[in-house]
Amino acid sequence: MEQAASISDVMRMRMEGDVAGLCRATWSENHNAAVYATAMLGSAVRTPEVVTTLHRCLTREDEPRPGLQWHALASLGRLRVERAVPLLLNTLPESDHSRLQLDEVACEALLTIGGPEVVRGLVDLCERLPSGRGYWTVRVLDALAALRAQEAVTPLLAVLWGCLPDRAVRVVRTLGAIGDPRAASALLVLAHSPASDTHLRRAAVKALYALPDAAWPPPHPYPAAERLLHAPQADPDPETARLATALLARTEDGRAHLWDVLRGAADSPGPDCPPPHAVAAICAHIAAEPGLFAVPDSDSDEHHALLAHHLREAAAPAVRRAAAGALAASVGAGAAGALVAALDDAHIGDTVAELVAALPGPVLSELVLSELMDLFTRPGGSVARRRAVARVLGLAGRTDAAPVLLSALADDTTPVGVRASAADALGALRYAAAAPLLAALATHEEQPGTLRAHAVRALGSIGVPDTLPAVLACARSPHESVRARAVVALGAFPMPEAAHVLGEFVTSGAEPDLARAAVQALREIGGPALRVLVRLAGGAGGLPEDVGHRLVEALAARPEAAATAALLGLATTPDRRDGETYATSGERRLSRSTPAREAASLALTERGSARNLTPLTALLGPNSWFGAHEAAVQALLRIGTEEAYEHVLAFCFGTKHFYPWHVGALDAVAAARGVRLGP
């Protein structure tokens, strides 16, 4: 027996295709060498010698060797050894009483092997789910879902009630993933029952929604499926109500009920009325699929009037907003009158303006020539309506309305809100003739700050080079909103002066919102901002996490060598040694590496071309962040040159901590060199 094989010996055996040596090394007294030899056998040809060796790794009677068993299971799965299926299945419930935590790798191996025997074995475990302890029960359900095992539907339905209330959600999700109509009746009952908690009702409706359209409505004894969905359509949970609405919309009876809900909400608003989000969900679905809700002409007028009523009278802005979309989608040009009237609604004016601007060209032209212009200029008109009309004109690209907008902007007697919207519209129209007036307003300290902020934003949309001094002046304004809009606007001026000023906002002590906007603007400027971005990279470690990430993204978007060098400098900054750690958002972990360092490391691995060989190999050095090692190795493998392969091998042979991806890297190099692990 091999008694003293080292990890380097094991890797050498792999690269030489020495299967017999790897089999002997699994008995090595060097635990790590034995573990990695076992892992590498998963890449071998499936010979009796290899399979027997892996079985012995699992059934050895000497002291337990967790890593050895874990990798033996994984290797059996990779080799698709069907006669290992019973052993893998037995591992699952046994993991409940073991600290080895082999359930995950066992399930992954079973999924890799697949086949009827795996499905039967997992189905047989279903009856043990209600009483099972440990995470293996979840693994089994997830595996059945991944296999879409229809054989599991009946056993899962049998144990469903025994899993209430705690584990039923997992069972329901599995039934939804399988997508078999036989589960529909039970799911409908759970969705309808007030005894089900919010999570279970939502899971049941999601599972029903996942059923094929052809299987809808599912057969169900009285009451009909649509009837059982009435309650979830009015569920307090918005997502449940949305999905139930979509299910009801699939059938004529279901759509009739949805119209009844809209009628009830219009006729008797009050405590018994369906919740606003349920009414809004119906309108949103009508807007998404107007053809599905089309009815004969004799009924269409009543339906359109109902939508118009909700647009005018609904108490909740969300309902009015959704009704506007439904009316525009259902009636089209015929909705112009109701939509224009709704421009007066300050809560939904922006949404309605977008809908009006999207009306067919002839309809909008007629409106612009008559009613819209009159609504904008009419004395005594509400500020909300005039603002919304200005938004329509800008979104619709009506340059013929620009003189009227410019006149309103110049008039000091016009309400500030209207002037601000006129500035936005002129910016959307990119009306260059408005640039001098906008620049004058933006830099006029005695003008309202709101108007100045909108004026400088419009300057950024128009982008006339001569107005850069005005935008630069606004970037130094003491008024917060003016300053913020100016920083964004500078992104439209690809000039070194703009980039220099933007760089002043990206410091560790700067306002985070301004710093984020400044980095984004630098990215939009492009080439002229590269020098500033490279300079900022030197202090990226002290920036807030999201600012540092945006800085890295801006550098990664540049193909120049200077950008690559800046990323490399960030990526190879040594870790902090004073005990300070950094929290990485979304990952619930602490790291000694700064977020910017980690992001730069990963950004470099995306530059997988031969000219980037040096930066990639630097990521494998002693000062690099360990989290980028795998991505860097994969990038070198994609380059695919012999030099790149040598760097991969040198790294693997020198590593102190061996992971499964190292095995994959060695396999890739061996395959490229024609080294076969077996006969």
XYZ file of C-alpha atoms in Angstrom:
679
model
C 0.000 0.000 0.000
C 1.093 3.608 -0.690
C 1.872 5.017 2.742
C 3.391 8.479 2.243
C 2.082 10.049 -0.951
C 2.077 13.853 -0.818
C -0.412 16.168 -2.476
C 2.205 17.005 -5.117
C 2.653 13.282 -5.781
C -1.094 12.923 -6.265
C -1.221 15.812 -8.732
C 1.746 14.401 -10.596
C -0.068 11.051 -10.872
C -3.094 12.859 -12.265
C -1.090 14.694 -14.907
C 0.663 11.458 -15.899
C -2.599 9.523 -16.146
C -1.531 7.087 -13.394
C -4.870 5.591 -12.326
C -3.304 2.742 -10.372
C -1.205 5.211 -8.401
C -4.267 7.285 -7.522
C -6.119 4.181 -6.368
C -3.223 3.271 -4.074
C -2.962 6.857 -2.829
C -6.516 6.714 -1.440
C -4.990 4.516 1.319
C -2.231 7.002 2.081
C -1.551 7.917 5.693
C -1.407 11.505 4.444
C -5.075 12.376 4.848
C -5.067 15.258 2.359
C -3.294 13.191 -0.275
C -5.865 10.409 0.132
C -8.748 12.876 -0.136
C -7.454 14.541 -3.288
C -6.662 11.219 -4.916
C -10.272 10.216 -4.272
C -11.501 13.462 -5.831
C -9.346 12.961 -8.918
C -10.698 9.468 -9.502
C -13.991 11.129 -10.419
C -12.313 12.150 -13.693
C -11.057 8.669 -14.498
C -12.467 6.137 -16.911
C -15.117 4.068 -15.110
C -13.229 0.821 -14.685
C -13.922 -1.899 -12.072
C -10.705 -0.937 -10.295
C -11.774 2.703 -9.910
C -15.335 1.889 -8.827
C -14.151 -0.688 -6.294
C -11.661 1.786 -4.855
C -14.341 4.435 -4.378
C -16.667 1.918 -2.729
C -13.941 0.935 -0.308
C -13.426 4.611 0.568
C -17.046 4.688 1.737
C -17.118 1.374 3.571
C -13.717 1.317 5.270
C -13.904 0.169 8.870
C -10.909 2.132 10.158
C -11.347 5.575 11.700
C -13.880 7.818 9.872
C -12.353 10.091 7.258
C -15.059 12.654 6.374
C -13.288 14.287 3.445
C -12.574 10.890 1.920
C -16.232 9.856 2.074
C -17.452 13.200 0.748
C -15.218 13.051 -2.321
C -15.915 9.360 -2.845
C -19.630 10.141 -3.110
C -18.933 13.036 -5.483
C -16.675 10.890 -7.661
C -19.228 8.086 -7.858
C -21.736 10.640 -9.064
C -19.387 12.137 -11.646
C -18.689 8.644 -12.966
C -22.440 7.863 -12.996
C -21.966 4.575 -11.187
C -25.483 3.160 -11.132
C -24.698 0.361 -8.684
C -23.785 3.059 -6.139
C -27.370 4.341 -6.065
C -28.511 2.232 -3.040
C -25.471 3.383 -1.065
C -26.155 7.026 -1.963
C -29.816 6.709 -0.992
C -28.933 5.177 2.376
C -26.567 8.051 3.027
C -29.421 10.583 3.054
C -31.409 9.582 6.160
C -28.245 8.418 7.892
C -26.879 11.967 7.637
C -29.468 12.949 10.262
C -27.403 11.174 12.900
C -23.991 12.065 11.547
C -21.758 15.088 11.620
C -20.380 14.308 8.188
C -23.055 16.338 6.350
C -23.004 14.063 3.333
C -26.621 14.665 2.295
C -25.850 17.465 -0.159
C -23.131 15.653 -2.076
C -25.177 12.451 -2.065
C -28.161 14.216 -3.614
C -25.967 15.903 -6.201
C -24.507 12.528 -7.116
C -27.972 11.001 -7.435
C -29.091 13.826 -9.713
C -26.009 13.356 -11.870
C -26.635 9.612 -12.180
C -30.389 9.958 -12.757
C -32.537 7.185 -14.085
C -35.550 5.193 -12.833
C -33.738 3.623 -9.878
C -32.825 7.042 -8.487
C -36.390 8.266 -8.874
C -37.815 5.146 -7.188
C -35.366 5.444 -4.320
C -36.180 9.106 -3.692
C -39.899 8.404 -3.925
C -39.538 5.609 -1.354
C -38.025 8.166 1.026
C -41.130 10.360 0.824
C -42.976 8.447 3.530
C -40.155 9.274 5.959
C -40.307 13.021 5.311
C -42.868 13.997 8.008
C -40.854 12.344 10.758
C -37.412 12.988 9.321
C -35.018 15.270 11.123
C -32.256 17.223 9.515
C -31.784 18.973 6.215
C -31.804 15.750 4.218
C -35.589 16.008 3.922
C -35.207 19.279 2.050
C -32.525 17.759 -0.168
C -34.863 14.933 -1.153
C -37.664 17.329 -2.031
C -35.302 19.526 -4.055
C -34.003 16.472 -5.903
C -37.527 15.320 -6.778
C -38.280 18.830 -8.009
C -35.136 18.898 -10.154
C -35.987 15.500 -11.640
C -39.630 16.557 -12.191
C -40.484 13.095 -10.922
C -44.168 12.541 -11.639
C -43.981 9.243 -9.744
C -43.566 11.335 -6.591
C -46.888 13.189 -6.889
C -49.072 10.579 -5.169
C -46.614 9.903 -2.298
C -46.107 13.639 -1.782
C -49.841 14.243 -1.643
C -50.106 11.456 0.909
C -47.526 13.056 3.205
C -48.588 16.650 2.555
C -51.117 16.778 5.362
C -48.678 15.191 7.774
C -46.187 17.956 6.994
C -48.568 20.725 8.024
C -47.855 23.359 9.063
C -44.074 23.698 9.085
C -42.855 21.590 6.160
C -45.847 21.809 3.880
C -44.448 24.800 1.973
C -41.467 22.735 0.801
C -43.719 19.912 -0.329
C -45.976 22.348 -2.185
C -43.000 23.928 -3.943
C -41.867 20.492 -5.049
C -45.312 19.686 -6.425
C -45.253 22.984 -8.292
C -41.872 22.212 -9.824
C -43.089 18.775 -10.954
C -46.094 20.432 -12.572
C -48.462 17.464 -12.546
C -52.194 18.359 -12.710
C -52.989 15.575 -10.220
C -51.779 17.868 -7.456
C -54.142 20.678 -8.445
C -57.053 19.780 -6.165
C -54.936 19.713 -3.036
C -53.228 22.945 -4.047
C -56.565 24.649 -4.653
C -57.764 23.658 -1.185
C -54.604 25.034 0.419
C -54.850 28.249 -1.583
C -58.499 28.722 -0.632
C -58.335 27.746 3.010
C -58.064 30.576 5.557
C -56.283 28.087 7.818
C -53.249 28.212 5.544
C -50.739 30.873 6.508
C -49.529 33.521 4.071
C -46.480 31.567 2.943
C -48.424 28.372 2.319
C -51.196 30.118 0.370
C -48.650 31.908 -1.760
C -46.725 28.684 -2.398
C -49.936 26.877 -3.367
C -50.954 29.586 -5.836
C -47.424 29.661 -7.287
C -47.570 25.902 -7.756
C -50.931 26.201 -9.513
C -49.551 28.976 -11.703
C -46.696 26.677 -12.737
C -49.111 24.097 -14.178
C -49.210 24.000 -17.990
C -51.855 26.201 -19.596
C -53.206 23.116 -21.357
C -53.987 21.537 -17.976
C -56.062 24.510 -16.827
C -58.632 24.510 -15.350
C -57.848 21.309 -13.491
C -60.713 18.901 -12.801
C -62.032 19.415 -9.296
C -65.216 18.324 -7.576
C -67.620 21.060 -6.616
C -66.847 23.923 -6.246
C -65.072 24.670 -9.496
C -61.430 25.705 -9.570
C -62.362 29.309 -10.374
C -64.544 29.458 -7.298
C -61.705 28.330 -5.053
C -59.518 31.103 -6.441
C -61.890 33.893 -5.428
C -60.407 34.072 -1.939
C -56.729 34.099 -2.975
C -57.509 36.763 -5.577
C -58.468 39.014 -2.663
C -55.634 37.781 -0.443
C -53.877 40.346 1.764
C -50.604 39.256 0.165
C -50.155 41.195 -3.129
C -48.149 38.441 -4.812
C -50.809 35.830 -4.042
C -53.493 38.146 -5.414
C -51.477 38.793 -8.576
C -50.919 35.117 -9.322
C -54.545 34.218 -8.565
C -55.629 36.984 -10.937
C -53.456 35.501 -13.673
C -54.965 32.057 -13.077
C -58.538 33.371 -13.192
C -57.739 35.214 -16.401
C -57.100 31.875 -18.135
C -60.783 30.955 -18.368
C -63.953 32.734 -19.415
C -65.597 32.117 -16.033
C -62.507 33.420 -14.276
C -62.439 36.592 -16.359
C -66.125 37.126 -15.651
C -65.346 36.995 -11.940
C -62.558 39.536 -12.360
C -64.967 41.939 -14.050
C -67.376 41.347 -11.174
C -64.649 42.299 -8.729
C -64.114 45.553 -10.620
C -67.862 46.240 -10.553
C -68.060 45.507 -6.841
C -65.139 47.795 -6.110
C -66.830 50.570 -8.103
C -70.320 50.118 -6.646
C -69.627 49.667 -2.953
C -66.291 51.097 -1.834
C -65.774 50.438 1.841
C -64.534 47.824 4.309
C -66.090 44.956 2.332
C -64.460 46.074 -0.897
C -61.586 43.937 -2.212
C -58.159 45.310 -1.261
C -56.768 47.933 -3.632
C -53.840 45.741 -4.673
C -56.282 43.042 -5.835
C -58.211 45.556 -7.965
C -54.962 46.972 -9.310
C -53.788 43.443 -10.172
C -56.853 42.941 -12.367
C -56.296 46.218 -14.193
C -52.613 45.418 -14.647
C -53.466 42.037 -16.157
C -55.952 43.639 -18.540
C -53.215 46.053 -19.592
C -50.771 43.171 -20.137
C -53.206 40.995 -22.137
C -55.983 43.207 -23.510
C -56.850 40.688 -26.215
C -57.617 38.068 -23.584
C -60.226 40.351 -22.030
C -61.804 41.426 -25.307
C -65.596 41.017 -25.383
C -68.318 41.563 -27.986
C -69.049 45.190 -28.830
C -72.318 45.027 -26.891
C -70.375 44.510 -23.643
C -67.182 46.417 -24.402
C -68.647 49.847 -23.720
C -69.661 48.795 -20.213
C -66.206 47.372 -19.512
C -64.438 50.451 -20.811
C -66.730 52.672 -18.762
C -65.864 50.594 -15.703
C -62.155 51.121 -16.251
C -62.718 54.818 -16.823
C -64.678 54.975 -13.558
C -61.773 53.482 -11.619
C -59.416 55.895 -13.359
C -61.503 58.828 -12.118
C -62.905 57.657 -8.792
C -60.715 54.975 -7.184
C -59.365 56.118 -3.845
C -55.999 54.388 -4.174
C -53.520 55.929 -6.644
C -52.252 52.437 -7.466
C -55.711 51.475 -8.732
C -56.083 54.675 -10.752
C -52.642 54.153 -12.253
C -53.376 50.540 -13.209
C -56.798 51.485 -14.590
C -55.154 54.073 -16.829
C -52.878 51.400 -18.278
C -55.768 48.983 -18.769
C -57.864 51.626 -20.511
C -55.035 52.641 -22.837
C -54.316 49.012 -23.755
C -57.978 48.070 -24.240
C -59.345 51.124 -26.013
C -56.265 52.596 -27.630
C -57.020 55.879 -29.394
C -60.502 55.890 -27.921
C -59.007 56.336 -24.447
C -57.488 59.710 -25.308
C -60.267 61.759 -23.726
C -60.272 59.917 -20.406
C -56.485 59.904 -20.234
C -56.150 63.597 -20.999
C -58.707 64.340 -18.292
C -56.617 62.286 -15.854
C -53.570 64.462 -16.478
C -54.987 66.641 -13.720
C -54.301 63.867 -11.164
C -51.086 64.845 -9.382
C -50.570 61.304 -8.009
C -50.578 59.515 -11.361
C -49.829 62.346 -13.782
C -46.420 61.015 -14.829
C -47.821 57.567 -15.663
C -50.770 59.008 -17.575
C -48.446 61.339 -19.473
C -46.403 58.355 -20.626
C -49.573 56.613 -21.808
C -50.780 59.689 -23.692
C -47.369 60.145 -25.315
C -47.512 56.520 -26.506
C -50.878 56.935 -28.270
C -50.830 56.418 -32.043
C -49.229 59.280 -33.977
C -52.365 60.665 -35.665
C -54.214 60.781 -32.355
C -51.403 62.594 -30.594
C -50.944 65.046 -33.469
C -54.568 66.035 -33.219
C -54.265 66.435 -29.459
C -51.123 68.549 -29.746
C -52.716 70.873 -32.256
C -55.761 71.428 -30.140
C -56.465 70.278 -26.629
C -52.989 69.661 -25.189
C -51.621 73.068 -26.159
C -54.761 74.682 -24.831
C -54.454 72.797 -21.542
C -50.877 73.970 -21.132
C -51.502 77.633 -21.869
C -55.016 78.036 -20.466
C -55.101 80.601 -17.628
C -56.087 79.126 -14.306
C -55.119 75.583 -15.245
C -53.835 73.426 -12.416
C -50.105 73.027 -11.950
C -50.439 69.233 -11.986
C -52.158 69.250 -15.372
C -49.726 71.706 -16.969
C -46.762 69.712 -15.660
C -48.194 66.478 -17.059
C -48.909 68.104 -20.437
C -45.328 69.344 -20.637
C -44.157 65.796 -19.932
C -46.357 64.476 -22.760
C -44.906 66.999 -25.196
C -41.351 66.078 -24.258
C -41.869 62.314 -24.327
C -43.701 62.489 -27.655
C -40.843 64.418 -29.263
C -43.060 67.369 -30.222
C -40.441 69.929 -31.197
C -43.258 72.070 -32.669
C -44.313 72.725 -29.073
C -40.833 73.862 -27.998
C -41.480 77.620 -28.485
C -44.493 77.443 -26.175
C -42.497 75.522 -23.567
C -39.628 77.994 -23.878
C -42.013 80.895 -23.387
C -43.394 79.350 -20.198
C -39.875 78.697 -18.924
C -38.893 82.346 -19.438
C -42.011 83.722 -17.731
C -41.322 84.466 -14.053
C -45.053 84.554 -13.364
C -45.466 80.916 -14.383
C -45.598 78.554 -11.375
C -42.235 77.025 -10.547
C -43.506 73.467 -10.986
C -44.684 74.234 -14.524
C -41.400 75.936 -15.427
C -39.463 72.966 -14.076
C -41.519 70.554 -16.190
C -41.049 72.794 -19.225
C -37.290 72.594 -18.656
C -37.508 68.795 -18.468
C -39.514 68.685 -21.697
C -37.030 70.931 -23.520
C -34.252 68.682 -22.329
C -36.110 65.595 -23.559
C -36.576 67.337 -26.925
C -32.836 68.248 -26.963
C -33.888 71.713 -28.044
C -30.544 73.489 -28.450
C -32.146 76.923 -28.753
C -33.199 76.627 -25.107
C -29.633 76.104 -23.854
C -28.771 79.813 -23.221
C -31.923 80.387 -21.158
C -31.433 77.134 -19.249
C -27.811 78.078 -18.483
C -28.869 81.494 -17.262
C -31.551 80.026 -15.001
C -29.276 77.295 -13.678
C -26.633 79.785 -12.524
C -29.028 82.455 -11.238
C -28.753 82.268 -7.469
C -32.038 84.096 -6.949
C -34.067 81.564 -8.927
C -35.787 78.787 -6.956
C -33.522 75.821 -6.314
C -36.030 73.388 -7.816
C -36.085 75.282 -11.103
C -32.294 75.545 -11.182
C -31.942 71.809 -10.590
C -34.285 70.962 -13.465
C -32.551 73.502 -15.703
C -29.111 71.980 -15.162
C -30.503 68.495 -15.769
C -31.930 69.716 -19.084
C -28.509 71.123 -19.982
C -27.091 67.650 -19.495
C -29.743 66.182 -21.788
C -29.063 68.747 -24.518
C -25.263 68.656 -24.146
C -24.310 71.904 -25.897
C -20.537 72.280 -25.255
C -20.794 76.036 -24.660
C -22.922 75.408 -21.560
C -20.229 73.408 -19.763
C -19.093 76.418 -17.655
C -22.640 76.814 -16.353
C -22.855 73.127 -15.396
C -19.430 73.290 -13.724
C -20.578 76.288 -11.711
C -23.691 74.395 -10.628
C -21.553 71.454 -9.531
C -20.053 73.767 -6.890
C -23.411 75.199 -5.834
C -24.253 75.118 -2.117
C -27.774 74.010 -3.082
C -27.876 70.223 -2.678
C -30.340 69.365 -5.461
C -28.603 71.715 -7.936
C -25.254 70.175 -7.125
C -26.589 66.637 -7.473
C -28.208 67.291 -10.861
C -25.074 69.042 -12.120
C -22.884 66.048 -11.266
C -25.172 63.808 -13.317
C -25.297 66.331 -16.169
C -21.505 66.474 -16.437
C -21.588 62.944 -17.831
C -22.877 64.432 -21.094
C -19.714 66.521 -21.563
C -16.783 64.299 -22.654
C -14.142 66.859 -21.747
C -11.181 66.758 -19.335
C -12.518 69.765 -17.395
C -15.720 67.889 -16.583
C -13.807 64.758 -15.577
C -11.503 66.740 -13.278
C -14.410 68.299 -11.379
C -16.201 64.971 -11.095
C -13.112 63.431 -9.546
C -13.382 65.905 -6.670
C -16.623 64.251 -5.582
C -15.117 60.756 -5.278
C -13.364 60.752 -1.932
C -13.788 58.797 1.276
C -15.460 61.765 2.955
C -17.712 62.811 0.082
C -21.484 62.541 0.098
C -22.175 58.922 -0.948
C -24.964 59.835 -3.385
C -22.793 62.426 -5.111
C -19.842 60.057 -5.221
C -21.957 57.357 -6.871
C -23.344 59.820 -9.416
C -19.870 61.210 -10.123
C -18.403 57.771 -10.857
C -21.307 56.981 -13.176
C -20.795 60.292 -14.971
C -17.080 59.549 -15.352
C -17.970 56.238 -16.936
C -20.301 57.983 -19.391
C -17.600 60.507 -20.337
C -15.401 57.641 -21.496
C -11.831 58.153 -22.696
C -11.309 61.716 -21.395
C -12.071 60.458 -17.885
C -9.548 57.607 -17.888
C -6.754 59.575 -16.216
C -9.098 60.621 -13.402
C -10.385 57.071 -12.944
C -6.850 55.715 -12.712
C -5.980 58.348 -10.093
C -9.089 57.549 -8.079
C -8.241 53.840 -8.085
C -5.351 54.591 -5.753
C -7.762 55.516 -2.976
C -10.567 53.131 -3.816
C -9.959 51.032 -0.719
C -11.306 53.822 1.470
C -14.465 54.408 -0.535
C -17.912 53.110 0.448
C -18.525 49.645 -0.963
C -20.934 50.550 -3.754
C -18.828 53.557 -4.810
C -15.756 51.352 -5.024
C -17.680 48.811 -7.081
C -18.838 51.499 -9.505
C -15.307 52.785 -9.855
C -14.115 49.286 -10.702
C -16.940 48.899 -13.234
C -15.949 52.191 -14.877
C -12.332 51.011 -15.173
C -13.407 47.588 -16.395
C -15.378 49.262 -19.211
C -12.162 50.785 -20.583
C -9.947 48.577 -22.792
C -6.787 50.653 -22.342
C -3.685 49.226 -20.686
C -3.813 51.996 -18.080
C -7.206 50.733 -16.921
C -5.870 47.187 -16.658
C -2.894 48.415 -14.659
C -5.179 50.329 -12.287
C -7.336 47.261 -11.748
C -4.247 45.162 -11.100
C -2.957 47.683 -8.584
C -6.264 47.504 -6.744
C -6.415 43.708 -6.923
C -2.914 43.146 -5.548
C -3.075 45.596 -2.655
C -2.019 43.580 0.412
C -4.671 42.552 2.920
C -5.054 44.529 6.093
C -2.971 42.983 8.874
C -4.257 45.061 11.772
C -7.359 42.930 12.350
C -9.742 45.243 10.488
C -12.379 43.438 8.470
C -14.907 44.568 5.886
C -18.519 43.498 5.585
C -19.569 42.460 2.105
C -23.216 43.295 1.497
C -25.534 40.490 0.485
C -23.030 37.759 1.359
C -23.151 37.868 5.184
C -19.420 37.531 5.602
C -16.407 39.496 6.750
C -13.233 39.814 4.733
C -9.826 41.363 5.232
C -9.980 42.476 1.604
C -11.701 45.726 0.764
C -14.811 45.429 -1.436
C -13.038 47.387 -4.185
C -10.103 44.976 -4.122
C -12.387 42.004 -4.513
C -14.373 43.649 -7.321
C -11.170 44.609 -9.158
C -9.885 41.054 -8.895
C -13.033 39.647 -10.468
C -13.055 42.368 -13.132
C -9.564 41.384 -14.220
C -10.625 37.780 -14.733
C -13.047 38.971 -17.408
C -10.083 40.137 -19.487
C -9.255 36.635 -20.645
C -7.027 37.282 -23.631
C -3.372 36.441 -24.186
C -2.293 40.060 -23.694
C -3.720 39.909 -20.157
C -1.678 36.890 -19.137
C 0.519 38.853 -16.733
C -2.351 40.472 -14.783
C -4.118 37.136 -14.511
C -1.065 35.340 -13.196
C -0.553 38.175 -10.714
C -3.965 37.315 -9.284
C -2.518 33.944 -8.309
C 0.325 35.537 -6.370
C 0.786 35.909 -2.606
C -0.776 39.385 -2.430
C -3.950 38.464 -4.279
C -7.427 37.923 -2.915
C -8.092 34.198 -2.579
C -11.674 34.602 -3.807
C -10.427 35.439 -7.310
C -8.201 32.397 -7.672
C -10.794 30.170 -9.269
C -11.961 32.863 -11.702
C -8.351 33.683 -12.629
C -7.569 30.028 -13.285
C -10.655 29.708 -15.459
C -9.589 32.790 -17.413
C -6.143 31.274 -17.989
C -7.757 28.053 -19.162
C -9.844 30.032 -21.644
C -6.674 31.616 -23.036
C -5.564 28.061 -23.736
C -1.878 28.581 -24.494
C 0.848 26.328 -23.151
C 2.209 29.215 -21.112
C -1.203 29.741 -19.527
C -1.418 26.036 -18.719
C 1.976 26.122 -17.027
C 0.821 28.948 -14.795
C -2.281 26.951 -13.845
C -0.202 23.898 -12.980
C 2.292 25.931 -10.984
C -0.522 27.427 -8.967
C -2.230 24.085 -8.318
C 1.022 22.391 -7.319
C 1.820 25.217 -4.924
C -1.588 25.590 -3.287
C -2.024 24.918 0.408
C -5.791 24.455 0.246
C -7.134 22.110 -2.410
C -10.731 22.459 -3.665
C -12.793 20.541 -6.226
C -12.249 23.303 -8.779
C -8.523 22.554 -8.656
C -9.395 19.057 -9.868
C -11.386 20.568 -12.721
C -8.423 22.788 -13.662
C -6.061 19.812 -13.743
C -8.593 17.895 -15.820
C -8.779 20.744 -18.342
C -5.005 20.912 -18.747
C -4.747 17.126 -19.004
C -7.474 17.029 -21.656
C -5.731 19.763 -23.649
C -2.520 17.741 -23.540
C -4.250 14.473 -24.424
C -3.612 12.818 -21.044
C -6.272 10.186 -20.431
C -6.952 8.950 -16.902
C -7.519 5.314 -17.700
C -7.316 2.800 -20.526
